[in-house]
Coordinates of N, CA and C in Angstrom, one line a residue:
M1 N 119.1 35.9 20.3 CA 120.1 34.7 20.2 C 121.0 35.1 20.6
T2 N 121.9 34.2 21.8 CA 123.5 34.9 21.8 C 124.4 32.9 21.5
T3 N 124.9 33.2 20.7 CA 125.9 31.8 20.6 C 127.5 32.6 20.0
I4 N 128.5 31.4 20.3 CA 129.5 31.4 20.2 C 129.5 31.7 18.7
A5 N 130.3 31.9 17.8 CA 130.5 31.5 16.4 C 132.4 32.0 16.5
Q6 N 133.0 31.2 15.4 CA 134.2 30.7 15.2 C 134.6 31.4 14.0
L7 N 136.1 32.7 13.6 CA 136.3 33.2 12.1 C 137.3 31.9 11.7
D8 N 136.8 31.5 10.3 CA 137.8 31.0 9.8 C 139.3 31.3 9.8
S9 N 140.2 30.6 9.1 CA 141.2 31.4 8.6 C 141.4 32.8 7.7
R10 N 140.4 33.1 7.1 CA 140.4 34.4 6.6 C 139.6 34.9 7.2
K11 N 139.0 34.9 8.0 CA 138.9 36.4 9.3 C 137.5 35.8 8.8
R12 N 136.6 35.7 8.3 CA 134.7 35.1 7.7 C 134.0 34.6 8.9
L13 N 133.2 34.6 8.4 CA 131.7 33.8 9.2 C 131.3 33.7 8.9
N14 N 129.6 32.7 8.6 CA 128.7 32.8 7.8 C 127.4 32.8 9.1
L15 N 126.8 34.4 8.3 CA 125.8 34.4 9.3 C 124.6 34.3 8.4
A16 N 124.5 32.9 7.6 CA 123.6 31.7 6.9 C 122.4 32.0 8.3
P17 N 122.9 31.3 9.3 CA 121.9 30.9 10.4 C 121.3 32.2 11.6
Y18 N 122.3 33.6 11.2 CA 121.3 34.1 12.0 C 120.9 36.0 11.3
A19 N 120.8 35.6 9.7 CA 120.6 36.6 9.6 C 119.7 36.2 8.6
P20 N 118.1 37.3 8.7 CA 117.1 37.2 8.0 C 116.9 37.8 7.0
A21 N 117.8 38.9 6.8 CA 117.8 39.8 5.4 C 118.9 39.3 4.8
D22 N 119.3 40.1 3.5 CA 120.5 39.9 3.2 C 121.4 41.2 2.4
L23 N 120.8 42.0 3.0 CA 121.9 43.8 2.7 C 121.3 44.2 4.4
Y24 N 122.9 44.4 4.9 CA 123.0 44.9 6.4 C 123.7 46.6 6.3
I25 N 123.0 47.1 7.3 CA 124.3 48.5 7.7 C 125.1 47.6 8.4
V26 N 126.5 48.4 8.6 CA 127.2 47.1 9.4 C 128.6 48.6 10.3
T27 N 127.9 48.2 11.4 CA 128.7 49.3 12.4 C 130.0 48.3 13.1
A28 N 130.9 49.4 12.9 CA 132.1 48.5 13.9 C 132.6 49.8 14.8
E29 N 132.1 48.8 16.2 CA 132.2 50.2 17.1 C 134.3 49.7 17.9
P30 N 134.9 50.8 18.0 CA 135.8 51.0 18.9 C 136.6 49.7 19.6
N31 N 135.5 49.3 20.8 CA 135.2 47.8 21.7 C 135.4 46.7 20.7
G32 N 135.2 46.6 19.1 CA 135.3 44.8 18.1 C 133.6 44.6 18.1
R33 N 133.1 45.6 19.1 CA 131.4 44.7 19.0 C 130.6 45.5 17.2
I34 N 130.9 44.6 16.5 CA 130.3 44.8 15.1 C 128.6 44.6 15.1
T35 N 127.9 45.3 14.4 CA 126.3 45.1 14.5 C 125.8 45.5 13.7
L36 N 124.6 44.1 13.1 CA 124.5 44.3 11.3 C 123.1 44.9 11.5
E37 N 122.8 46.1 11.4 CA 121.3 46.1 11.3 C 120.7 46.3 9.7
P38 N 119.4 45.4 9.8 CA 118.4 44.8 8.1 C 118.7 46.6 7.2
A39 N 118.8 46.1 6.4 CA 118.7 47.2 5.1 C 117.8 47.4 4.3
S40 N 117.8 48.2 3.7 CA 117.0 48.7 2.1 C 117.3 49.5 1.1
V41 N 117.7 49.5 0.2 CA 118.1 50.2 -0.6 C 116.9 51.4 -1.4
I42 N 117.1 52.3 -1.5 CA 115.9 52.5 -3.0 C 116.5 54.4 -3.7
S43 N 115.6 54.5 -4.3 CA 116.1 55.3 -5.5 C 116.0 56.8 -5.0
R44 N 116.9 57.5 -5.7 CA 117.1 58.9 -5.2 C 115.7 58.8 -5.4
L45 N 115.2 59.2 -6.7 CA 113.6 59.4 -6.5 C 112.7 59.1 -5.9
E46 N 112.5 57.9 -6.0 CA 111.3 57.6 -4.1 C 111.6 58.1 -3.2
Q47 N 113.3 58.3 -2.9 CA 113.3 59.3 -2.0 C 112.5 60.7 -1.7
D48 N 113.0 61.2 -3.0 CA 112.4 62.4 -3.3 C 111.0 63.1 -3.3
V49 N 110.4 61.8 -3.4 CA 108.7 61.8 -3.2 C 108.3 61.7 -1.9
L50 N 109.3 60.9 -1.4 CA 108.9 60.6 -0.1 C 109.1 61.9 1.0
N51 N 109.9 62.4 0.8 CA 110.2 64.3 1.2 C 109.7 64.9 0.8
N52 N 108.6 64.7 -0.1 CA 107.8 66.0 -0.6 C 106.4 65.4 -0.1
P53 N 106.1 66.7 1.0 CA 105.0 66.7 1.7 C 103.3 67.1 0.9
S54 N 103.2 67.5 -0.9 CA 102.5 68.0 -1.2 C 102.6 66.6 -2.0
I55 N 103.2 65.8 -2.6 CA 102.7 64.1 -3.4 C 102.6 63.9 -1.9
M56 N 103.1 63.2 -1.4 CA 102.5 62.6 0.6 C 101.6 63.0 1.0
A57 N 101.1 63.8 1.0 CA 99.6 64.4 1.6 C 98.5 63.6 0.2
E58 N 98.4 64.1 -1.3 CA 98.3 62.8 -1.9 C 98.0 61.3 -2.5
V59 N 98.5 61.0 -1.9 CA 99.0 60.1 -1.6 C 98.1 59.6 -0.3
A60 N 97.9 60.2 1.0 CA 97.4 60.0 2.1 C 95.5 59.3 2.1
A61 N 95.6 61.2 0.9 CA 93.6 60.7 0.2 C 93.5 60.2 -0.8
Y62 N 94.5 59.3 -1.4 CA 94.4 58.8 -1.8 C 93.9 57.3 -1.5
R63 N 94.8 56.8 -0.5 CA 94.6 55.8 0.7 C 93.1 55.8 2.0
A64 N 92.5 57.4 2.1 CA 91.6 57.7 2.8 C 90.2 57.2 2.1
D65 N 90.5 57.8 0.5 CA 89.4 57.4 -0.7 C 90.0 57.1 -1.9
P66 N 90.0 55.7 -2.2 CA 90.9 55.6 -3.6 C 89.1 55.6 -5.2
S67 N 88.2 55.6 -4.5 CA 87.4 55.9 -5.0 C 87.3 57.4 -6.0
D68 N 87.9 58.2 -4.9 CA 88.1 59.7 -6.2 C 88.7 59.6 -7.1
L69 N 89.8 58.5 -7.4 CA 90.1 58.5 -8.6 C 90.1 58.0 -9.6
V70 N 89.0 57.2 -9.7 CA 88.3 56.1 -10.0 C 87.4 56.9 -11.3
E71 N 88.1 56.7 -11.9 CA 86.6 57.5 -13.3 C 86.0 56.0 -13.9
E72 N 84.5 56.5 -13.7 CA 83.8 55.6 -14.8 C 83.2 55.8 -15.8

């Protein structure tokens, strides 16, 4: 979608009509272009888990056969 938008007197722009997310990474380039990239925040603990190959291998194994962890 391409449109023209005007800033208000305080240099603000209402992004509600264009923004599907609530959190963004903002990049301001030297030529004046501003890029908004939808973002999400995860905890350091979750990042550590996602970066741990042995834990992720266990998760993959469980997803492949969840009955393996079910006790009867």
